[in-house]
């Protein structure tokens, strides 16, 4: 695969991701914010971008989405054949909610520290 094709694939993924983000925000804002780990301001901004700006934003050589699981053990626990699909989804939601809560605490601590 050439670098040009790889960059095209990244741009396509970015645009698909941004369109999905907008659709999720329009269909169920609070659920989308939770799933995407977005705050109110970012959700407002992303939901209001016209397609021309989404395309411009997608035209990057960096992926705009990221892999939410940071711990290989979490990934392994979600991919074992012993769990049922519903249990996997619930487990993933719990893991991601924990990660989101930890990130919010870090942001709040940094904000509080800067406020002094």
mmCIF file of C-alpha atoms in Angstrom:
data_model
loop_
_atom_site.group_PDB
_atom_site.id
_atom_site.type_symbol
_atom_site.label_atom_id
_atom_site.label_comp_id
_atom_site.label_asym_id
_atom_site.label_seq_id
_atom_site.Cartn_x
_atom_site.Cartn_y
_atom_site.Cartn_z
ATOM 1 C CA UNK A 1 0.000 0.000 0.000
ATOM 2 C CA UNK A 2 1.434 3.367 -0.940
ATOM 3 C CA UNK A 3 1.529 6.363 1.383
ATOM 4 C CA UNK A 4 -0.948 8.142 -0.877
ATOM 5 C CA UNK A 5 -3.495 5.339 -0.488
ATOM 6 C CA UNK A 6 -2.928 5.252 3.259
ATOM 7 C CA UNK A 7 -3.549 9.006 3.549
ATOM 8 C CA UNK A 8 -6.705 8.661 1.445
ATOM 9 C CA UNK A 9 -7.918 5.912 3.780
ATOM 10 C CA UNK A 10 -7.224 8.081 6.840
ATOM 11 C CA UNK A 11 -9.145 10.987 5.317
ATOM 12 C CA UNK A 12 -12.067 8.686 4.470
ATOM 13 C CA UNK A 13 -12.138 7.310 8.010
ATOM 14 C CA UNK A 14 -11.995 10.848 9.401
ATOM 15 C CA UNK A 15 -14.939 12.011 7.306
ATOM 16 C CA UNK A 16 -16.979 8.902 8.134
ATOM 17 C CA UNK A 17 -16.188 9.383 11.819
ATOM 18 C CA UNK A 18 -17.171 13.066 11.793
ATOM 19 C CA UNK A 19 -20.434 12.302 10.003
ATOM 20 C CA UNK A 20 -21.176 9.568 12.551
ATOM 21 C CA UNK A 21 -20.403 11.983 15.400
ATOM 22 C CA UNK A 22 -22.916 14.480 14.023
ATOM 23 C CA UNK A 23 -25.553 11.804 13.509
ATOM 24 C CA UNK A 24 -25.096 10.459 17.047
ATOM 25 C CA UNK A 25 -25.279 13.977 18.498
ATOM 26 C CA UNK A 26 -28.455 14.724 16.550
ATOM 27 C CA UNK A 27 -30.159 11.458 17.505
ATOM 28 C CA UNK A 28 -29.276 11.231 21.219
ATOM 29 C CA UNK A 29 -27.029 14.024 22.411
ATOM 30 C CA UNK A 30 -26.371 12.848 25.986
ATOM 31 C CA UNK A 31 -25.648 9.286 24.907
ATOM 32 C CA UNK A 32 -23.374 10.523 22.121
ATOM 33 C CA UNK A 33 -21.475 12.785 24.500
ATOM 34 C CA UNK A 34 -20.944 9.841 26.830
ATOM 35 C CA UNK A 35 -19.885 7.426 24.078
ATOM 36 C CA UNK A 36 -17.598 9.946 22.391
ATOM 37 C CA UNK A 37 -16.273 11.472 25.621
ATOM 38 C CA UNK A 38 -17.274 14.968 24.543
ATOM 39 C CA UNK A 39 -18.030 17.967 26.724
ATOM 40 C CA UNK A 40 -20.914 20.371 25.990
ATOM 41 C CA UNK A 41 -18.798 22.895 24.098
ATOM 42 C CA UNK A 42 -17.177 20.294 21.840
ATOM 43 C CA UNK A 43 -20.544 18.635 21.197
ATOM 44 C CA UNK A 44 -22.054 22.007 20.228
ATOM 45 C CA UNK A 45 -19.140 22.795 17.935
ATOM 46 C CA UNK A 46 -19.097 19.419 16.180
ATOM 47 C CA UNK A 47 -22.874 19.298 15.789
ATOM 48 C CA UNK A 48 -22.954 22.711 14.148
ATOM 49 C CA UNK A 49 -20.177 22.229 11.566
ATOM 50 C CA UNK A 50 -21.393 22.277 7.956
ATOM 51 C CA UNK A 51 -20.301 19.475 5.627
ATOM 52 C CA UNK A 52 -17.712 21.740 3.966
ATOM 53 C CA UNK A 53 -15.949 22.258 7.293
ATOM 54 C CA UNK A 54 -16.237 18.573 8.171
ATOM 55 C CA UNK A 55 -14.542 17.729 4.877
ATOM 56 C CA UNK A 56 -11.816 20.276 5.552
ATOM 57 C CA UNK A 57 -11.281 18.886 9.053
ATOM 58 C CA UNK A 58 -11.227 15.310 7.734
ATOM 59 C CA UNK A 59 -8.521 16.229 5.227
ATOM 60 C CA UNK A 60 -5.713 15.441 7.630
ATOM 61 C CA UNK A 61 -2.921 12.912 7.759
ATOM 62 C CA UNK A 62 -3.820 12.159 11.397
ATOM 63 C CA UNK A 63 -6.733 10.048 12.582
ATOM 64 C CA UNK A 64 -9.300 12.149 14.432
ATOM 65 C CA UNK A 65 -10.717 9.186 16.316
ATOM 66 C CA UNK A 66 -8.683 7.187 18.796
ATOM 67 C CA UNK A 67 -8.770 3.737 20.334
ATOM 68 C CA UNK A 68 -10.623 4.122 23.625
ATOM 69 C CA UNK A 69 -9.172 1.129 25.467
ATOM 70 C CA UNK A 70 -5.735 1.897 26.876
ATOM 71 C CA UNK A 71 -5.097 -1.342 28.727
ATOM 72 C CA UNK A 72 -4.380 -4.589 26.832
ATOM 73 C CA UNK A 73 -6.062 -6.511 29.665
ATOM 74 C CA UNK A 74 -9.311 -4.619 28.981
ATOM 75 C CA UNK A 75 -9.070 -5.527 25.317
ATOM 76 C CA UNK A 76 -8.370 -9.166 26.136
ATOM 77 C CA UNK A 77 -11.320 -9.340 28.523
ATOM 78 C CA UNK A 78 -13.634 -8.025 25.814
ATOM 79 C CA UNK A 79 -12.413 -10.436 23.160
ATOM 80 C CA UNK A 80 -12.532 -13.709 25.062
ATOM 81 C CA UNK A 81 -14.947 -16.247 23.645
ATOM 82 C CA UNK A 82 -16.450 -17.020 27.056
ATOM 83 C CA UNK A 83 -18.567 -13.865 27.346
ATOM 84 C CA UNK A 84 -21.946 -13.282 25.734
ATOM 85 C CA UNK A 85 -22.346 -10.296 23.393
ATOM 86 C CA UNK A 86 -24.631 -8.373 25.761
ATOM 87 C CA UNK A 87 -22.194 -8.873 28.605
ATOM 88 C CA UNK A 88 -19.353 -7.635 26.374
ATOM 89 C CA UNK A 89 -21.238 -4.443 25.549
ATOM 90 C CA UNK A 90 -22.059 -3.816 29.208
ATOM 91 C CA UNK A 91 -18.491 -4.509 30.229
ATOM 92 C CA UNK A 92 -17.171 -2.170 27.520
ATOM 93 C CA UNK A 93 -19.512 0.589 28.675
ATOM 94 C CA UNK A 94 -18.312 0.185 32.269
ATOM 95 C CA UNK A 95 -14.643 0.243 31.231
ATOM 96 C CA UNK A 96 -15.135 3.286 29.033
ATOM 97 C CA UNK A 97 -17.154 5.097 31.702
ATOM 98 C CA UNK A 98 -14.335 4.469 34.170
ATOM 99 C CA UNK A 99 -11.802 5.827 31.710
ATOM 100 C CA UNK A 100 -13.967 8.884 31.077
ATOM 101 C CA UNK A 101 -14.339 9.529 34.813
ATOM 102 C CA UNK A 102 -10.572 9.266 35.326
ATOM 103 C CA UNK A 103 -9.947 11.724 32.468
ATOM 104 C CA UNK A 104 -12.489 14.189 33.920
ATOM 105 C CA UNK A 105 -10.777 14.031 37.327
ATOM 106 C CA UNK A 106 -7.418 14.805 35.726
ATOM 107 C CA UNK A 107 -8.916 17.750 33.827
ATOM 108 C CA UNK A 108 -10.632 19.048 36.961
ATOM 109 C CA UNK A 109 -7.432 18.760 39.001
ATOM 110 C CA UNK A 110 -5.460 20.588 36.319
ATOM 111 C CA UNK A 111 -8.125 23.304 36.097
ATOM 112 C CA UNK A 112 -8.213 23.698 39.873
ATOM 113 C CA UNK A 113 -4.411 23.835 40.009
ATOM 114 C CA UNK A 114 -4.310 26.545 37.320
ATOM 115 C CA UNK A 115 -6.977 28.538 39.140
ATOM 116 C CA UNK A 116 -4.721 29.230 42.121
#
